[in-house]
Amino acid sequence: CALPIWAAHSRRQYTGAMAVASHTTQRLIDEAAVAATQRRLGRLPTPPWLHAEIAGRMAERLALFRMSPDRMIDWGAFLGAGSALLTAAYPQAALRAVEPSEDLALRSRQALRSPWWSGRRWRAPPVEVVVDSNEVQPTGAQLLWANMALHAVKDPPALLQRWQRMLAGGGFVMFSCLGPDTARELRALYAGQGWPAPTVDFVDMHDLGDMLLQAGFADPVMDQETLTVHWESAQALCKDLRLLGGNASPGRFGGLRTPRWLTRLYRELDSMRDQNGRLGLTFEIIYGHAFKADSPVQVAAETQVSLEEMRRLMREARRPA
């Protein structure tokens, strides 16, 4: 399998949440399929390749925050591939990793366990791994981090409200997820062949901003980034997509596909090659962060900050105080 090539990416502007209330509640998503995919990915030797890439990009944004948390929550830690980045950024902070299943909790415990000869094993702040349930109590954390997890959730508003309750006043949530433009080329191909959708529908950036406000967060900042990934063959593309997850749409094809259908899929994918002979897919990545409000949030009009201004703020944040 050829490794994916990060051929191009383009950033769009940061934008505050919009004042119009969102009508998005529960999504059309097969939770049993999500759980099965998580179990399969949890058996891989490493987290999904795209998740690791986005975790690194999220970690760069930590420079925007002057706060130095004492307690952190990593939501979906193993598949999110961010725990090591968090502990490196905030070595003094205790970490709680929350996993959707005991299998993934075991993988997190293995990944977070320091070698017996490491000084960190004896001197580092405590690390706790728990399985997500309604009994998981708020910890008063100053940071809740969730990399590439929210797009697999059936009821995002409910989860955002849980996250808000887990944070201390003034704490902040930081997350990433897939956006609606993800795999648009594959969606068009499937629609043209009359096949059921290859993915679930992803939530728009502005709707997520609205949900943050409704959950009791203040000053939400949403950003979206478009990555175009290229492969040399249709077989490599399909193999790498399987390493990212699976189709959890309730409207997906209900049976097993035949070898003849797979051959047809490869042929149709080959027809998508660009002038350089490569196959490309778009991934829209949505980033968001917001603070827990100490009092009810007054919904404000939309505000916009240019990419150049955000880069200036990041440069200033990295300067010694």
mmCIF file of N, CA and C in Angstrom, residues 48-181:
data_model
loop_
_atom_site.group_PDB
_atom_site.id
_atom_site.type_symbol
_atom_site.label_atom_id
_atom_site.label_comp_id
_atom_site.label_asym_id
_atom_site.label_seq_id
_atom_site.Cartn_x
_atom_site.Cartn_y
_atom_site.Cartn_z
ATOM 1 N N PRO A 48 -5.164 5.688 13.746
ATOM 2 C CA PRO A 48 -5.320 6.027 12.330
ATOM 3 C C PRO A 48 -4.370 7.140 11.892
ATOM 4 N N TRP A 49 -3.867 7.023 10.671
ATOM 5 C CA TRP A 49 -2.849 7.944 10.189
ATOM 6 C C TRP A 49 -3.331 9.386 10.126
ATOM 7 N N LEU A 50 -4.578 9.602 9.722
ATOM 8 C CA LEU A 50 -5.078 10.973 9.648
ATOM 9 C C LEU A 50 -5.258 11.555 11.046
ATOM 10 N N HIS A 51 -5.696 10.744 12.007
ATOM 11 C CA HIS A 51 -5.878 11.216 13.376
ATOM 12 C C HIS A 51 -4.549 11.702 13.955
ATOM 13 N N ALA A 52 -3.478 10.955 13.692
ATOM 14 C CA ALA A 52 -2.172 11.366 14.203
ATOM 15 C C ALA A 52 -1.729 12.687 13.576
ATOM 16 N N GLU A 53 -1.989 12.844 12.289
ATOM 17 C CA GLU A 53 -1.635 14.100 11.612
ATOM 18 C C GLU A 53 -2.400 15.276 12.221
ATOM 19 N N ILE A 54 -3.700 15.112 12.434
ATOM 20 C CA ILE A 54 -4.514 16.212 12.956
ATOM 21 C C ILE A 54 -4.172 16.488 14.425
ATOM 22 N N ALA A 55 -3.817 15.457 15.186
ATOM 23 C CA ALA A 55 -3.402 15.679 16.577
ATOM 24 C C ALA A 55 -2.201 16.621 16.630
ATOM 25 N N GLY A 56 -1.249 16.428 15.726
ATOM 26 C CA GLY A 56 -0.097 17.323 15.687
ATOM 27 C C GLY A 56 -0.486 18.748 15.344
ATOM 28 N N ARG A 57 -1.420 18.901 14.437
ATOM 29 C CA ARG A 57 -1.863 20.258 14.063
ATOM 30 C C ARG A 57 -2.639 20.914 15.203
ATOM 31 N N MET A 58 -3.426 20.112 15.918
ATOM 32 C CA MET A 58 -4.126 20.660 17.081
ATOM 33 C C MET A 58 -3.147 21.100 18.159
ATOM 34 N N ALA A 59 -2.117 20.288 18.379
ATOM 35 C CA ALA A 59 -1.151 20.611 19.432
ATOM 36 C C ALA A 59 -0.457 21.946 19.170
ATOM 37 N N GLU A 60 -0.243 22.278 17.906
ATOM 38 C CA GLU A 60 0.368 23.562 17.577
ATOM 39 C C GLU A 60 -0.497 24.724 18.063
ATOM 40 N N ARG A 61 -1.800 24.527 18.117
ATOM 41 C CA ARG A 61 -2.724 25.585 18.504
ATOM 42 C C ARG A 61 -2.746 25.822 20.017
ATOM 43 N N LEU A 62 -2.161 24.909 20.774
ATOM 44 C CA LEU A 62 -2.110 25.113 22.218
ATOM 45 C C LEU A 62 -1.322 26.369 22.582
ATOM 46 N N ALA A 63 -0.454 26.814 21.670
ATOM 47 C CA ALA A 63 0.319 28.028 21.917
ATOM 48 C C ALA A 63 -0.563 29.265 22.029
ATOM 49 N N LEU A 64 -1.808 29.173 21.559
ATOM 50 C CA LEU A 64 -2.726 30.312 21.645
ATOM 51 C C LEU A 64 -3.212 30.546 23.069
ATOM 52 N N PHE A 65 -3.078 29.548 23.947
ATOM 53 C CA PHE A 65 -3.669 29.628 25.273
ATOM 54 C C PHE A 65 -2.594 29.854 26.330
ATOM 55 N N ARG A 66 -2.797 30.878 27.141
ATOM 56 C CA ARG A 66 -1.866 31.174 28.226
ATOM 57 C C ARG A 66 -2.088 30.259 29.423
ATOM 58 N N MET A 67 -3.283 29.666 29.511
ATOM 59 C CA MET A 67 -3.609 28.821 30.653
ATOM 60 C C MET A 67 -2.704 27.597 30.689
ATOM 61 N N SER A 68 -2.275 27.219 31.896
ATOM 62 C CA SER A 68 -1.498 26.008 32.084
ATOM 63 C C SER A 68 -2.310 25.069 32.976
ATOM 64 N N PRO A 69 -3.014 24.109 32.391
ATOM 65 C CA PRO A 69 -3.956 23.297 33.163
ATOM 66 C C PRO A 69 -3.271 22.375 34.173
ATOM 67 N N ASP A 70 -3.978 22.135 35.269
ATOM 68 C CA ASP A 70 -3.539 21.153 36.260
ATOM 69 C C ASP A 70 -4.173 19.789 35.997
ATOM 70 N N ARG A 71 -5.348 19.800 35.364
ATOM 71 C CA ARG A 71 -6.071 18.555 35.076
ATOM 72 C C ARG A 71 -6.580 18.610 33.640
ATOM 73 N N MET A 72 -6.387 17.514 32.925
ATOM 74 C CA MET A 72 -6.794 17.437 31.525
ATOM 75 C C MET A 72 -7.618 16.176 31.299
ATOM 76 N N ILE A 73 -8.512 16.239 30.311
ATOM 77 C CA ILE A 73 -9.274 15.085 29.857
ATOM 78 C C ILE A 73 -8.976 14.889 28.377
ATOM 79 N N ASP A 74 -8.600 13.665 28.024
ATOM 80 C CA ASP A 74 -8.396 13.310 26.622
ATOM 81 C C ASP A 74 -9.516 12.356 26.227
ATOM 82 N N TRP A 75 -10.450 12.839 25.417
ATOM 83 C CA TRP A 75 -11.650 12.077 25.063
ATOM 84 C C TRP A 75 -11.362 11.220 23.834
ATOM 85 N N GLY A 76 -11.464 9.901 23.981
ATOM 86 C CA GLY A 76 -11.108 9.008 22.886
ATOM 87 C C GLY A 76 -9.611 9.007 22.659
ATOM 88 N N ALA A 77 -8.868 8.745 23.726
ATOM 89 C CA ALA A 77 -7.434 9.007 23.739
ATOM 90 C C ALA A 77 -6.649 8.167 22.740
ATOM 91 N N PHE A 78 -6.861 6.846 22.706
ATOM 92 C CA PHE A 78 -5.996 6.018 21.861
ATOM 93 C C PHE A 78 -6.185 6.348 20.390
ATOM 94 N N LEU A 79 -7.425 6.340 19.902
ATOM 95 C CA LEU A 79 -7.649 6.622 18.488
ATOM 96 C C LEU A 79 -7.375 8.089 18.166
ATOM 97 N N GLY A 80 -7.457 8.972 19.161
ATOM 98 C CA GLY A 80 -7.175 10.389 18.940
ATOM 99 C C GLY A 80 -5.704 10.718 18.847
ATOM 100 N N ALA A 81 -4.843 9.837 19.328
ATOM 101 C CA ALA A 81 -3.383 9.958 19.155
ATOM 102 C C ALA A 81 -2.812 11.244 19.727
ATOM 103 N N GLY A 82 -3.431 11.781 20.794
ATOM 104 C CA GLY A 82 -2.962 13.059 21.301
ATOM 105 C C GLY A 82 -2.400 13.054 22.706
ATOM 106 N N SER A 83 -2.497 11.945 23.439
ATOM 107 C CA SER A 83 -2.091 11.957 24.850
ATOM 108 C C SER A 83 -0.623 12.328 25.031
ATOM 109 N N ALA A 84 0.252 11.774 24.206
ATOM 110 C CA ALA A 84 1.674 12.090 24.336
ATOM 111 C C ALA A 84 1.933 13.565 24.068
ATOM 112 N N LEU A 85 1.202 14.151 23.131
ATOM 113 C CA LEU A 85 1.357 15.574 22.839
ATOM 114 C C LEU A 85 0.882 16.424 24.009
ATOM 115 N N LEU A 86 -0.212 16.012 24.643
ATOM 116 C CA LEU A 86 -0.732 16.756 25.788
ATOM 117 C C LEU A 86 0.224 16.707 26.966
ATOM 118 N N THR A 87 0.735 15.527 27.274
ATOM 119 C CA THR A 87 1.641 15.416 28.419
ATOM 120 C C THR A 87 2.964 16.122 28.153
ATOM 121 N N ALA A 88 3.364 16.194 26.872
ATOM 122 C CA ALA A 88 4.578 16.946 26.542
ATOM 123 C C ALA A 88 4.341 18.445 26.678
ATOM 124 N N ALA A 89 3.154 18.910 26.301
ATOM 125 C CA ALA A 89 2.847 20.337 26.394
ATOM 126 C C ALA A 89 2.615 20.774 27.833
ATOM 127 N N TYR A 90 2.012 19.889 28.638
ATOM 128 C CA TYR A 90 1.686 20.223 30.027
ATOM 129 C C TYR A 90 2.170 19.096 30.940
ATOM 130 N N PRO A 91 3.475 18.987 31.149
ATOM 131 C CA PRO A 91 4.011 17.863 31.928
ATOM 132 C C PRO A 91 3.594 17.869 33.391
ATOM 133 N N GLN A 92 3.118 19.008 33.883
ATOM 134 C CA GLN A 92 2.719 19.099 35.284
ATOM 135 C C GLN A 92 1.265 18.702 35.515
ATOM 136 N N ALA A 93 0.498 18.438 34.451
ATOM 137 C CA ALA A 93 -0.949 18.233 34.560
ATOM 138 C C ALA A 93 -1.299 16.756 34.678
ATOM 139 N N ALA A 94 -2.267 16.456 35.541
ATOM 140 C CA ALA A 94 -2.838 15.108 35.617
ATOM 141 C C ALA A 94 -3.716 14.875 34.391
ATOM 142 N N LEU A 95 -3.731 13.643 33.903
ATOM 143 C CA LEU A 95 -4.463 13.321 32.678
ATOM 144 C C LEU A 95 -5.483 12.217 32.952
ATOM 145 N N ARG A 96 -6.710 12.444 32.495
ATOM 146 C CA ARG A 96 -7.724 11.394 32.496
ATOM 147 C C ARG A 96 -8.071 11.083 31.049
ATOM 148 N N ALA A 97 -7.848 9.841 30.628
ATOM 149 C CA ALA A 97 -8.208 9.391 29.285
ATOM 150 C C ALA A 97 -9.562 8.696 29.360
ATOM 151 N N VAL A 98 -10.504 9.127 28.552
ATOM 152 C CA VAL A 98 -11.848 8.553 28.527
ATOM 153 C C VAL A 98 -12.009 7.794 27.216
ATOM 154 N N GLU A 99 -12.322 6.502 27.318
ATOM 155 C CA GLU A 99 -12.451 5.649 26.146
ATOM 156 C C GLU A 99 -13.875 5.099 26.025
ATOM 157 N N PRO A 100 -14.324 4.786 24.793
ATOM 158 C CA PRO A 100 -15.693 4.297 24.609
ATOM 159 C C PRO A 100 -15.887 2.834 24.987
ATOM 160 N N SER A 101 -14.796 2.081 25.184
ATOM 161 C CA SER A 101 -14.924 0.663 25.494
ATOM 162 C C SER A 101 -13.739 0.210 26.323
ATOM 163 N N GLU A 102 -13.895 -0.962 26.962
ATOM 164 C CA GLU A 102 -12.807 -1.503 27.776
ATOM 165 C C GLU A 102 -11.611 -1.901 26.907
ATOM 166 N N ASP A 103 -11.872 -2.363 25.677
ATOM 167 C CA ASP A 103 -10.778 -2.730 24.779
ATOM 168 C C ASP A 103 -9.877 -1.532 24.487
ATOM 169 N N LEU A 104 -10.498 -0.400 24.197
ATOM 170 C CA LEU A 104 -9.711 0.797 23.913
ATOM 171 C C LEU A 104 -9.086 1.358 25.184
ATOM 172 N N ALA A 105 -9.752 1.185 26.318
ATOM 173 C CA ALA A 105 -9.156 1.611 27.583
ATOM 174 C C ALA A 105 -7.857 0.841 27.837
ATOM 175 N N LEU A 106 -7.858 -0.452 27.515
ATOM 176 C CA LEU A 106 -6.644 -1.247 27.667
ATOM 177 C C LEU A 106 -5.533 -0.721 26.771
ATOM 178 N N ARG A 107 -5.857 -0.359 25.527
ATOM 179 C CA ARG A 107 -4.840 0.192 24.630
ATOM 180 C C ARG A 107 -4.291 1.499 25.172
ATOM 181 N N SER A 108 -5.155 2.337 25.749
ATOM 182 C CA SER A 108 -4.673 3.594 26.323
ATOM 183 C C SER A 108 -3.766 3.347 27.514
ATOM 184 N N ARG A 109 -4.133 2.385 28.363
ATOM 185 C CA ARG A 109 -3.284 2.088 29.521
ATOM 186 C C ARG A 109 -1.901 1.623 29.066
ATOM 187 N N GLN A 110 -1.877 0.820 28.027
ATOM 188 C CA GLN A 110 -0.596 0.356 27.506
ATOM 189 C C GLN A 110 0.220 1.513 26.926
ATOM 190 N N ALA A 111 -0.453 2.398 26.193
ATOM 191 C CA ALA A 111 0.247 3.501 25.547
ATOM 192 C C ALA A 111 0.739 4.530 26.555
ATOM 193 N N LEU A 112 -0.002 4.728 27.647
ATOM 194 C CA LEU A 112 0.329 5.765 28.615
ATOM 195 C C LEU A 112 1.249 5.278 29.726
ATOM 196 N N ARG A 113 1.479 3.973 29.814
ATOM 197 C CA ARG A 113 2.330 3.440 30.870
ATOM 198 C C ARG A 113 3.796 3.737 30.560
ATOM 199 N N SER A 114 4.448 4.418 31.462
ATOM 200 C CA SER A 114 5.873 4.708 31.289
ATOM 201 C C SER A 114 6.695 3.474 31.648
ATOM 202 N N PRO A 115 7.841 3.257 30.990
ATOM 203 C CA PRO A 115 8.717 2.136 31.361
ATOM 204 C C PRO A 115 9.148 2.241 32.824
ATOM 205 N N TRP A 116 9.419 1.095 33.444
ATOM 206 C CA TRP A 116 9.748 1.092 34.866
ATOM 207 C C TRP A 116 11.003 1.897 35.154
ATOM 208 N N TRP A 117 11.915 1.995 34.138
ATOM 209 C CA TRP A 117 13.174 2.696 34.365
ATOM 210 C C TRP A 117 13.060 4.202 34.104
ATOM 211 N N SER A 118 11.864 4.631 33.626
ATOM 212 C CA SER A 118 11.687 6.044 33.304
ATOM 213 C C SER A 118 11.427 6.859 34.569
ATOM 214 N N GLY A 119 12.106 8.001 34.667
ATOM 215 C CA GLY A 119 11.861 8.881 35.806
ATOM 216 C C GLY A 119 10.438 9.392 35.831
ATOM 217 N N ARG A 120 9.827 9.521 34.656
ATOM 218 C CA ARG A 120 8.453 10.025 34.611
ATOM 219 C C ARG A 120 7.498 9.070 35.329
ATOM 220 N N ARG A 121 7.790 7.766 35.313
ATOM 221 C CA ARG A 121 6.907 6.791 35.963
ATOM 222 C C ARG A 121 6.748 7.094 37.448
ATOM 223 N N TRP A 122 7.789 7.650 38.051
ATOM 224 C CA TRP A 122 7.770 7.866 39.497
ATOM 225 C C TRP A 122 7.490 9.327 39.854
ATOM 226 N N ARG A 123 7.736 10.249 38.933
ATOM 227 C CA ARG A 123 7.598 11.662 39.278
ATOM 228 C C ARG A 123 6.430 12.352 38.578
ATOM 229 N N ALA A 124 5.901 11.748 37.538
ATOM 230 C CA ALA A 124 4.880 12.427 36.729
ATOM 231 C C ALA A 124 3.550 12.502 37.463
ATOM 232 N N PRO A 125 2.696 13.470 37.115
ATOM 233 C CA PRO A 125 1.338 13.534 37.672
ATOM 234 C C PRO A 125 0.555 12.279 37.325
ATOM 235 N N PRO A 126 -0.511 12.002 38.061
ATOM 236 C CA PRO A 126 -1.259 10.760 37.825
ATOM 237 C C PRO A 126 -1.918 10.721 36.441
ATOM 238 N N VAL A 127 -1.999 9.513 35.885
ATOM 239 C CA VAL A 127 -2.693 9.245 34.630
ATOM 240 C C VAL A 127 -3.773 8.216 34.916
ATOM 241 N N GLU A 128 -5.007 8.521 34.536
ATOM 242 C CA GLU A 128 -6.146 7.640 34.787
ATOM 243 C C GLU A 128 -6.823 7.337 33.464
ATOM 244 N N VAL A 129 -7.229 6.093 33.270
ATOM 245 C CA VAL A 129 -7.964 5.689 32.074
ATOM 246 C C VAL A 129 -9.301 5.114 32.518
ATOM 247 N N VAL A 130 -10.401 5.668 31.986
ATOM 248 C CA VAL A 130 -11.736 5.210 32.354
ATOM 249 C C VAL A 130 -12.542 4.948 31.095
ATOM 250 N N VAL A 131 -13.566 4.111 31.243
ATOM 251 C CA VAL A 131 -14.496 3.840 30.149
ATOM 252 C C VAL A 131 -15.659 4.803 30.254
ATOM 253 N N ASP A 132 -16.016 5.415 29.144
ATOM 254 C CA ASP A 132 -17.107 6.391 29.137
ATOM 255 C C ASP A 132 -18.416 5.747 29.567
ATOM 256 N N SER A 133 -19.096 6.394 30.474
ATOM 257 C CA SER A 133 -20.424 5.974 30.916
ATOM 258 C C SER A 133 -21.078 7.168 31.575
ATOM 259 N N ASN A 134 -22.365 7.059 31.826
ATOM 260 C CA ASN A 134 -23.073 8.147 32.487
ATOM 261 C C ASN A 134 -22.599 8.338 33.924
ATOM 262 N N GLU A 135 -21.862 7.324 34.450
ATOM 263 C CA GLU A 135 -21.376 7.428 35.812
ATOM 264 C C GLU A 135 -20.049 8.173 35.915
ATOM 265 N N VAL A 136 -19.417 8.465 34.783
ATOM 266 C CA VAL A 136 -18.168 9.219 34.817
ATOM 267 C C VAL A 136 -18.470 10.623 35.332
ATOM 268 N N GLN A 137 -17.876 10.973 36.449
ATOM 269 C CA GLN A 137 -18.199 12.225 37.109
ATOM 270 C C GLN A 137 -17.314 13.365 36.613
ATOM 271 N N PRO A 138 -17.836 14.600 36.641
ATOM 272 C CA PRO A 138 -17.007 15.755 36.296
ATOM 273 C C PRO A 138 -15.784 15.839 37.201
ATOM 274 N N THR A 139 -14.673 16.287 36.652
ATOM 275 C CA THR A 139 -13.428 16.349 37.412
ATOM 276 C C THR A 139 -12.940 17.775 37.628
ATOM 277 N N GLY A 140 -13.628 18.753 37.093
ATOM 278 C CA GLY A 140 -13.134 20.118 37.209
ATOM 279 C C GLY A 140 -11.854 20.337 36.430
ATOM 280 N N ALA A 141 -11.747 19.700 35.257
ATOM 281 C CA ALA A 141 -10.541 19.845 34.435
ATOM 282 C C ALA A 141 -10.487 21.234 33.819
ATOM 283 N N GLN A 142 -9.279 21.674 33.538
ATOM 284 C CA GLN A 142 -9.117 22.967 32.850
ATOM 285 C C GLN A 142 -9.058 22.812 31.330
ATOM 286 N N LEU A 143 -8.817 21.597 30.840
ATOM 287 C CA LEU A 143 -8.754 21.357 29.398
ATOM 288 C C LEU A 143 -9.417 20.022 29.085
ATOM 289 N N LEU A 144 -10.337 20.030 28.129
ATOM 290 C CA LEU A 144 -10.884 18.802 27.566
ATOM 291 C C LEU A 144 -10.532 18.776 26.086
ATOM 292 N N TRP A 145 -9.797 17.762 25.700
ATOM 293 C CA TRP A 145 -9.264 17.615 24.341
ATOM 294 C C TRP A 145 -9.962 16.421 23.683
ATOM 295 N N ALA A 146 -10.455 16.593 22.466
ATOM 296 C CA ALA A 146 -11.122 15.499 21.754
ATOM 297 C C ALA A 146 -10.744 15.582 20.282
ATOM 298 N N ASN A 147 -9.811 14.745 19.871
ATOM 299 C CA ASN A 147 -9.333 14.769 18.497
ATOM 300 C C ASN A 147 -10.057 13.727 17.656
ATOM 301 N N MET A 148 -10.714 14.184 16.595
ATOM 302 C CA MET A 148 -11.332 13.317 15.581
ATOM 303 C C MET A 148 -12.310 12.314 16.195
ATOM 304 N N ALA A 149 -13.132 12.778 17.116
ATOM 305 C CA ALA A 149 -14.109 11.908 17.771
ATOM 306 C C ALA A 149 -15.541 12.373 17.551
ATOM 307 N N LEU A 150 -15.762 13.680 17.449
ATOM 308 C CA LEU A 150 -17.128 14.212 17.482
ATOM 309 C C LEU A 150 -17.937 13.819 16.253
ATOM 310 N N HIS A 151 -17.295 13.564 15.120
ATOM 311 C CA HIS A 151 -18.058 13.219 13.907
ATOM 312 C C HIS A 151 -18.673 11.823 13.992
ATOM 313 N N ALA A 152 -18.248 11.012 14.985
ATOM 314 C CA ALA A 152 -18.793 9.659 15.133
ATOM 315 C C ALA A 152 -19.846 9.593 16.235
ATOM 316 N N VAL A 153 -20.363 10.744 16.661
ATOM 317 C CA VAL A 153 -21.312 10.825 17.772
ATOM 318 C C VAL A 153 -22.718 11.061 17.230
ATOM 319 N N LYS A 154 -23.692 10.336 17.749
ATOM 320 C CA LYS A 154 -25.064 10.475 17.267
ATOM 321 C C LYS A 154 -25.721 11.759 17.741
ATOM 322 N N ASP A 155 -25.400 12.195 18.965
ATOM 323 C CA ASP A 155 -26.056 13.372 19.553
ATOM 324 C C ASP A 155 -24.986 14.356 20.014
ATOM 325 N N PRO A 156 -24.378 15.121 19.097
ATOM 326 C CA PRO A 156 -23.321 16.058 19.493
ATOM 327 C C PRO A 156 -23.736 17.078 20.551
ATOM 328 N N PRO A 157 -24.948 17.679 20.497
ATOM 329 C CA PRO A 157 -25.301 18.640 21.541
ATOM 330 C C PRO A 157 -25.254 18.040 22.947
ATOM 331 N N ALA A 158 -25.724 16.800 23.092
ATOM 332 C CA ALA A 158 -25.705 16.159 24.409
ATOM 333 C C ALA A 158 -24.276 15.944 24.890
ATOM 334 N N LEU A 159 -23.387 15.539 23.987
ATOM 335 C CA LEU A 159 -22.003 15.314 24.386
ATOM 336 C C LEU A 159 -21.321 16.630 24.751
ATOM 337 N N LEU A 160 -21.585 17.684 24.002
ATOM 338 C CA LEU A 160 -21.000 18.983 24.333
ATOM 339 C C LEU A 160 -21.465 19.463 25.705
ATOM 340 N N GLN A 161 -22.707 19.187 26.044
ATOM 341 C CA GLN A 161 -23.190 19.547 27.377
ATOM 342 C C GLN A 161 -22.468 18.750 28.461
ATOM 343 N N ARG A 162 -22.201 17.466 28.202
ATOM 344 C CA ARG A 162 -21.423 16.667 29.155
ATOM 345 C C ARG A 162 -20.021 17.241 29.312
ATOM 346 N N TRP A 163 -19.399 17.596 28.198
ATOM 347 C CA TRP A 163 -18.061 18.167 28.268
ATOM 348 C C TRP A 163 -18.067 19.449 29.090
ATOM 349 N N GLN A 164 -19.085 20.265 28.900
ATOM 350 C CA GLN A 164 -19.153 21.519 29.647
ATOM 351 C C GLN A 164 -19.213 21.259 31.153
ATOM 352 N N ARG A 165 -19.950 20.236 31.557
ATOM 353 C CA ARG A 165 -20.067 19.920 32.986
ATOM 354 C C ARG A 165 -18.762 19.363 33.559
ATOM 355 N N MET A 166 -17.927 18.781 32.717
ATOM 356 C CA MET A 166 -16.678 18.198 33.194
ATOM 357 C C MET A 166 -15.579 19.226 33.412
ATOM 358 N N LEU A 167 -15.775 20.428 32.900
ATOM 359 C CA LEU A 167 -14.752 21.460 32.987
ATOM 360 C C LEU A 167 -14.959 22.361 34.197
ATOM 361 N N ALA A 168 -13.860 22.871 34.722
ATOM 362 C CA ALA A 168 -13.920 23.906 35.744
ATOM 363 C C ALA A 168 -14.277 25.231 35.080
ATOM 364 N N GLY A 169 -14.761 26.165 35.855
ATOM 365 C CA GLY A 169 -15.058 27.489 35.317
ATOM 366 C C GLY A 169 -13.812 28.105 34.694
ATOM 367 N N GLY A 170 -13.949 28.609 33.481
ATOM 368 C CA GLY A 170 -12.815 29.170 32.764
ATOM 369 C C GLY A 170 -11.992 28.150 32.013
ATOM 370 N N GLY A 171 -12.289 26.851 32.202
ATOM 371 C CA GLY A 171 -11.601 25.826 31.432
ATOM 372 C C GLY A 171 -12.045 25.850 29.980
ATOM 373 N N PHE A 172 -11.305 25.155 29.135
ATOM 374 C CA PHE A 172 -11.655 25.211 27.711
ATOM 375 C C PHE A 172 -11.676 23.829 27.080
ATOM 376 N N VAL A 173 -12.527 23.707 26.072
ATOM 377 C CA VAL A 173 -12.613 22.497 25.258
ATOM 378 C C VAL A 173 -11.906 22.768 23.942
ATOM 379 N N MET A 174 -11.259 21.740 23.416
ATOM 380 C CA MET A 174 -10.546 21.853 22.150
ATOM 381 C C MET A 174 -10.790 20.557 21.387
ATOM 382 N N PHE A 175 -11.331 20.650 20.171
ATOM 383 C CA PHE A 175 -11.684 19.428 19.453
ATOM 384 C C PHE A 175 -11.444 19.590 17.958
ATOM 385 N N SER A 176 -11.446 18.451 17.275
ATOM 386 C CA SER A 176 -11.416 18.428 15.816
ATOM 387 C C SER A 176 -12.346 17.317 15.349
ATOM 388 N N CYS A 177 -12.835 17.436 14.128
ATOM 389 C CA CYS A 177 -13.703 16.402 13.557
ATOM 390 C C CYS A 177 -13.781 16.607 12.052
ATOM 391 N N LEU A 178 -14.363 15.645 11.371
ATOM 392 C CA LEU A 178 -14.546 15.747 9.927
ATOM 393 C C LEU A 178 -15.736 16.644 9.604
ATOM 394 N N GLY A 179 -15.615 17.397 8.499
ATOM 395 C CA GLY A 179 -16.679 18.280 8.064
ATOM 396 C C GLY A 179 -17.367 17.788 6.802
ATOM 397 N N PRO A 180 -18.410 18.501 6.353
ATOM 398 C CA PRO A 180 -19.274 18.028 5.262
ATOM 399 C C PRO A 180 -18.582 17.817 3.919
ATOM 400 N N ASP A 181 -17.464 18.485 3.656
ATOM 401 C CA ASP A 181 -16.781 18.323 2.370
ATOM 402 C C ASP A 181 -15.914 17.065 2.311
#
